[in-house]
């Protein structure tokens, strides 16, 4: 029973994430974030294209009420990257009622990947809860 609940919650989380990211691009509020950190994670990626690395990018953006929200994302890029100076900016999207659900604007463009994540979540929920 506990396993079923846990897997169902995982499926629901995937549905919320997939649909939420797509909805951010459509109805999310726009703000400008300051890039606060860029860190290269691990070594070179083991892919067919050499010289690719995974980067963790931290950012901070202000809300109209004066609060600041921190966020982070992961990107894959070349071995050359610019260190943060506190002046680099990037557009972000967030929900006005839930600003902690945010992402860089480039990640919120509705795409097939978000739909696949939501469908996978729905499949997990249905497969785990079908009548036996």
Coordinates of N, CA and C in Angstrom, one line a residue:
X1 N 0.8 -1.2 0.0 CA 0.0 0.0 0.0 C 0.9 1.3 0.0
X2 N 1.9 1.3 0.9 CA 2.8 2.5 0.9 C 3.5 2.7 -0.4
X3 N 3.9 1.5 -1.0 CA 4.6 1.6 -2.3 C 3.7 2.2 -3.4
X4 N 2.4 1.8 -3.4 CA 1.5 2.4 -4.3 C 1.3 3.9 -4.2
X5 N 1.2 4.3 -2.9 CA 1.0 5.7 -2.6 C 2.2 6.5 -3.1
X6 N 3.4 6.0 -2.8 CA 4.7 6.7 -3.2 C 4.8 6.8 -4.7
X7 N 4.5 5.7 -5.4 CA 4.6 5.7 -6.9 C 3.6 6.6 -7.5
X8 N 2.4 6.6 -6.9 CA 1.3 7.5 -7.4 C 1.7 9.0 -7.2
X9 N 2.3 9.3 -6.0 CA 2.8 10.7 -5.8 C 3.9 11.1 -6.7
X10 N 4.7 10.1 -7.1 CA 5.8 10.4 -8.1 C 5.1 10.7 -9.4
X11 N 4.1 10.0 -9.8 CA 3.5 10.2 -11.1 C 2.8 11.6 -11.1
X12 N 2.1 11.9 -10.0 CA 1.5 13.2 -9.9 C 2.5 14.4 -10.0
X13 N 3.6 14.2 -9.3 CA 4.7 15.2 -9.4 C 5.2 15.4 -10.8
X14 N 5.3 14.3 -11.5 CA 5.7 14.4 -13.0 C 4.7 15.2 -13.8
X15 N 3.4 14.9 -13.5 CA 2.4 15.6 -14.3 C 2.4 17.1 -13.9
X16 N 2.5 17.4 -12.7 CA 2.6 18.8 -12.3 C 3.8 19.5 -12.9
X17 N 4.9 18.9 -12.8 CA 6.2 19.5 -13.4 C 6.0 19.7 -14.9
X18 N 5.6 18.7 -15.6 CA 5.5 18.8 -17.1 C 4.5 19.8 -17.5
X19 N 3.3 19.8 -16.9 CA 2.3 20.8 -17.3 C 2.7 22.2 -16.7
X20 N 3.3 22.3 -15.5 CA 3.7 23.5 -14.9 C 4.7 24.3 -15.7
X21 N 5.7 23.6 -16.2 CA 6.8 24.2 -17.0 C 6.2 24.8 -18.3
X22 N 5.3 24.0 -18.9 CA 4.6 24.5 -20.2 C 3.8 25.7 -19.9
X23 N 3.0 25.7 -18.7 CA 2.2 26.8 -18.4 C 2.9 28.1 -18.0
X24 N 4.1 27.9 -17.4 CA 5.0 29.0 -17.1 C 5.2 29.9 -18.4
X25 N 5.5 29.2 -19.5 CA 5.8 30.0 -20.7 C 4.5 30.7 -21.2
X26 N 3.3 30.3 -20.9 CA 2.1 30.9 -21.4 C 1.6 31.9 -20.4
X27 N 1.4 31.6 -19.1 CA 0.7 32.5 -18.2 C 1.7 33.0 -17.1
X28 N 2.9 32.6 -17.1 CA 3.8 33.0 -16.0 C 4.2 34.4 -16.2
X29 N 4.5 35.1 -15.0 CA 5.0 36.4 -15.0 C 6.4 36.4 -15.4
X30 N 6.9 37.5 -16.0 CA 8.3 37.7 -16.4 C 9.0 38.6 -15.5
X31 N 10.3 38.2 -15.2 CA 11.2 39.0 -14.4 C 12.6 38.9 -14.9
X32 N 13.5 39.8 -14.5 CA 14.9 39.7 -14.9 C 15.7 39.2 -13.7
X33 N 16.4 38.1 -13.9 CA 17.2 37.6 -12.8 C 18.7 37.9 -13.0
X34 N 19.4 38.0 -11.9 CA 20.8 38.2 -11.9 C 21.4 36.9 -11.7
X35 N 22.4 36.5 -12.5 CA 23.1 35.2 -12.4 C 24.0 35.4 -11.2
X36 N 23.9 34.5 -10.2 CA 24.7 34.6 -9.0 C 25.8 33.6 -9.0
X37 N 25.7 32.5 -9.7 CA 26.8 31.5 -9.7 C 26.7 30.6 -10.9
X38 N 27.9 30.2 -11.4 CA 28.0 29.2 -12.5 C 29.1 28.3 -12.0
X39 N 28.7 27.0 -11.9 CA 29.7 26.0 -11.5 C 29.7 24.8 -12.4
X40 N 30.9 24.4 -12.8 CA 31.0 23.2 -13.6 C 30.9 22.0 -12.7
X41 N 30.0 21.0 -13.1 CA 29.9 19.8 -12.3 C 30.6 18.6 -12.9
X42 N 31.4 18.0 -12.2 CA 32.1 16.8 -12.7 C 33.0 17.1 -13.8
X43 N 33.4 16.1 -14.5 CA 34.3 16.3 -15.7 C 33.6 16.3 -17.0
X44 N 34.3 16.1 -18.0 CA 33.8 16.1 -19.4 C 32.7 15.0 -19.5
X45 N 31.6 15.3 -20.2 CA 30.5 14.4 -20.3 C 31.0 13.2 -21.3
X46 N 30.5 12.1 -21.0 CA 30.8 10.9 -21.9 C 29.8 10.8 -23.0
X47 N 30.0 11.6 -24.0 CA 29.1 11.7 -25.2 C 29.9 11.6 -26.4
X48 N 29.2 11.5 -27.5 CA 29.8 11.5 -28.9 C 30.5 12.8 -29.2
X49 N 29.9 13.9 -28.7 CA 30.5 15.2 -28.9 C 31.5 15.5 -27.8
X50 N 32.8 15.7 -28.1 CA 33.7 16.0 -27.0 C 33.7 17.4 -26.5
X51 N 34.2 17.7 -25.3 CA 34.3 19.0 -24.8 C 33.0 19.6 -24.3
X52 N 32.1 18.7 -23.8 CA 30.8 19.2 -23.3 C 30.8 18.9 -21.8
X53 N 30.3 19.9 -21.0 CA 30.3 19.9 -19.6 C 28.9 20.2 -19.1
X54 N 28.6 19.8 -17.8 CA 27.3 20.2 -17.2 C 27.6 21.3 -16.2
X55 N 26.8 22.3 -16.3 CA 26.9 23.5 -15.5 C 25.7 23.7 -14.6
X56 N 25.9 24.1 -13.4 CA 24.8 24.5 -12.4 C 24.8 26.0 -12.4
X57 N 23.7 26.6 -12.7 CA 23.6 28.0 -12.7 C 22.6 28.5 -11.7
X58 N 23.0 29.4 -10.8 CA 22.2 29.9 -9.8 C 21.8 31.4 -10.2
X59 N 20.5 31.7 -9.8 CA 20.0 33.1 -10.1 C 19.1 33.6 -9.0
X60 N 18.9 34.9 -9.0 CA 18.1 35.6 -8.0 C 17.3 36.6 -8.8
X61 N 16.0 36.7 -8.4 CA 15.2 37.8 -9.1 C 14.2 38.4 -8.0
X62 N 13.9 39.7 -8.2 CA 13.1 40.4 -7.2 C 11.6 40.3 -7.7
X63 N 10.7 40.2 -6.7 CA 9.3 40.3 -6.9 C 8.8 41.7 -6.7
X64 N 7.6 42.0 -7.3 CA 7.1 43.4 -7.1 C 6.9 43.8 -5.7
X65 N 6.7 42.9 -4.8 CA 6.5 43.2 -3.4 C 7.8 43.4 -2.6
X66 N 8.9 43.3 -3.3 CA 10.2 43.5 -2.6 C 11.0 42.2 -2.2
X67 N 10.3 41.1 -2.2 CA 11.0 39.8 -1.8 C 11.9 39.4 -3.0
X68 N 12.9 38.6 -2.6 CA 13.8 38.1 -3.7 C 13.7 36.6 -3.6
X69 N 13.7 36.0 -4.8 CA 13.5 34.5 -4.9 C 14.8 34.0 -5.6
X70 N 15.3 32.9 -5.0 CA 16.5 32.2 -5.6 C 16.0 31.1 -6.4
X71 N 16.8 30.8 -7.5 CA 16.5 29.6 -8.3 C 17.8 29.0 -8.9
X72 N 17.7 27.9 -9.5 CA 18.8 27.2 -10.1 C 18.4 26.4 -11.3
X73 N 19.3 26.1 -12.1 CA 19.0 25.3 -13.3 C 20.3 24.6 -13.7
X74 N 20.2 23.7 -14.6 CA 21.4 23.0 -15.1 C 21.4 23.1 -16.6
X75 N 22.6 23.4 -17.1 CA 22.8 23.5 -18.6 C 24.0 22.7 -19.0
X76 N 24.0 22.3 -20.3 CA 25.1 21.6 -20.9 C 25.7 22.5 -21.8
X77 N 27.1 22.7 -21.8 CA 27.7 23.6 -22.6 C 29.2 23.2 -22.9
X78 N 29.9 24.1 -23.6 CA 31.3 23.8 -23.9 C 32.2 24.0 -22.7
X79 N 33.5 23.9 -22.9 CA 34.4 24.0 -21.8 C 34.7 25.5 -21.5
X80 N 34.2 26.4 -22.4 CA 34.4 27.8 -22.1 C 33.2 28.4 -21.5
X81 N 33.3 29.1 -20.4 CA 32.2 29.7 -19.7 C 32.6 31.0 -19.1
X82 N 31.7 31.9 -18.9 CA 32.0 33.2 -18.3 C 31.7 33.1 -16.8
X83 N 32.7 33.6 -16.0 CA 32.5 33.6 -14.5 C 31.5 34.7 -14.2
X84 N 30.8 34.6 -13.1 CA 29.7 35.5 -12.7 C 30.4 36.8 -12.2
X85 N 29.8 37.9 -12.6 CA 30.3 39.2 -12.1 C 29.2 40.0 -11.3
X86 N 28.0 39.4 -11.3 CA 26.9 40.1 -10.6 C 26.1 41.0 -11.5
X87 N 26.6 41.1 -12.8 CA 25.9 42.0 -13.7 C 25.2 41.2 -14.8
X88 N 25.5 39.9 -15.0 CA 24.9 39.1 -16.0 C 23.4 38.8 -15.6
X89 N 22.5 39.0 -16.6 CA 21.1 38.8 -16.3 C 20.5 37.7 -17.3
X90 N 19.3 37.2 -16.9 CA 18.6 36.3 -17.7 C 17.1 36.5 -17.4
X91 N 16.3 36.3 -18.4 CA 14.8 36.4 -18.1 C 14.3 35.1 -17.5
X92 N 13.4 35.3 -16.5 CA 12.8 34.1 -15.8 C 11.3 34.3 -15.9
X93 N 10.7 33.1 -15.7 CA 9.2 33.1 -15.6 C 8.8 32.5 -14.2
X94 N 7.8 33.0 -13.6 CA 7.3 32.4 -12.4 C 5.8 32.6 -12.3
X95 N 5.2 31.8 -11.4 CA 3.7 32.0 -11.1 C 3.6 33.0 -10.1
X96 N 2.7 34.0 -10.3 CA 2.5 35.1 -9.3 C 2.1 34.5 -7.9
X97 N 1.2 33.5 -7.9 CA 0.8 33.0 -6.6 C 1.8 32.0 -6.0
X98 N 2.7 31.5 -6.8 CA 3.7 30.5 -6.3 C 5.0 30.8 -6.9
X99 N 5.7 31.9 -6.5 CA 7.0 32.3 -7.2 C 8.1 31.4 -7.0
X100 N 8.0 30.4 -6.1 CA 9.1 29.4 -6.0 C 9.1 28.4 -7.1
X101 N 8.0 28.4 -7.8 CA 7.9 27.5 -9.0 C 8.3 28.5 -10.2
X102 N 9.6 28.4 -10.5 CA 10.2 29.4 -11.5 C 11.2 28.7 -12.4
X103 N 11.5 29.2 -13.5 CA 12.5 28.7 -14.4 C 13.0 29.8 -15.4
X104 N 14.2 29.6 -15.9 CA 14.7 30.5 -16.9 C 13.7 30.4 -18.1
X105 N 13.5 31.6 -18.7 CA 12.5 31.7 -19.8 C 12.8 30.7 -20.9
X106 N 14.0 30.4 -21.2 CA 14.4 29.5 -22.3 C 13.9 28.1 -22.0
X107 N 13.7 27.7 -20.7 CA 13.2 26.4 -20.4 C 11.7 26.3 -20.4
X108 N 11.0 27.4 -20.5 CA 9.5 27.4 -20.4 C 8.8 27.5 -21.7
X109 N 9.5 27.5 -22.8 CA 8.8 27.5 -24.1 C 8.1 26.1 -24.2
X110 N 6.8 26.1 -24.4 CA 6.1 24.8 -24.6 C 6.8 23.9 -25.6
X111 N 7.1 22.7 -25.2 CA 7.8 21.8 -26.1 C 7.3 20.4 -25.9
X112 N 7.7 19.5 -26.8 CA 7.3 18.1 -26.7 C 7.8 17.4 -25.4
X113 N 9.0 17.8 -24.9 CA 9.6 17.2 -23.8 C 8.7 17.3 -22.5
X114 N 8.1 18.5 -22.4 CA 7.2 18.7 -21.2 C 6.0 17.8 -21.3
X115 N 5.5 17.7 -22.5 CA 4.3 16.8 -22.7 C 4.6 15.4 -22.4
X116 N 5.8 15.0 -22.8 CA 6.3 13.6 -22.6 C 6.4 13.3 -21.1
X117 N 6.9 14.3 -20.3 CA 7.0 14.1 -18.9 C 5.6 14.0 -18.2
X118 N 4.7 14.8 -18.7 CA 3.3 14.8 -18.1 C 2.6 13.5 -18.5
X119 N 2.8 13.0 -19.7 CA 2.2 11.7 -20.1 C 2.8 10.6 -19.4
X120 N 4.1 10.6 -19.1 CA 4.8 9.6 -18.4 C 4.2 9.5 -16.9
X121 N 4.0 10.7 -16.4 CA 3.4 10.8 -15.0 C 2.0 10.2 -15.0
X122 N 1.2 10.5 -16.0 CA -0.1 10.0 -16.1 C -0.1 8.4 -16.3
X123 N 0.8 7.9 -17.1 CA 1.0 6.5 -17.3 C 1.3 5.8 -15.9
X124 N 2.3 6.4 -15.2 CA 2.7 5.8 -13.9 C 1.5 5.8 -12.9
X125 N 0.7 6.9 -12.9 CA -0.5 6.9 -12.0 C -1.5 5.8 -12.4
X126 N -1.8 5.8 -13.7 CA -2.8 4.8 -14.2 C -2.3 3.3 -14.0
X127 N -1.0 3.1 -14.4 CA -0.5 1.7 -14.3 C -0.5 1.2 -12.8
X128 N -0.2 2.1 -11.9 CA -0.1 1.7 -10.5 C -1.4 1.6 -9.8
X129 N -2.4 2.3 -10.3 CA -3.7 2.3 -9.7 C -4.8 1.5 -10.4
X130 N -4.5 0.8 -11.5 CA -5.5 0.1 -12.2 C -6.0 -1.1 -11.3
X131 N -7.2 -1.5 -11.5 CA -7.8 -2.5 -10.8 C -7.1 -3.8 -11.1
X132 N -6.8 -4.6 -10.1 CA -6.1 -5.9 -10.3 C -7.1 -7.0 -10.1

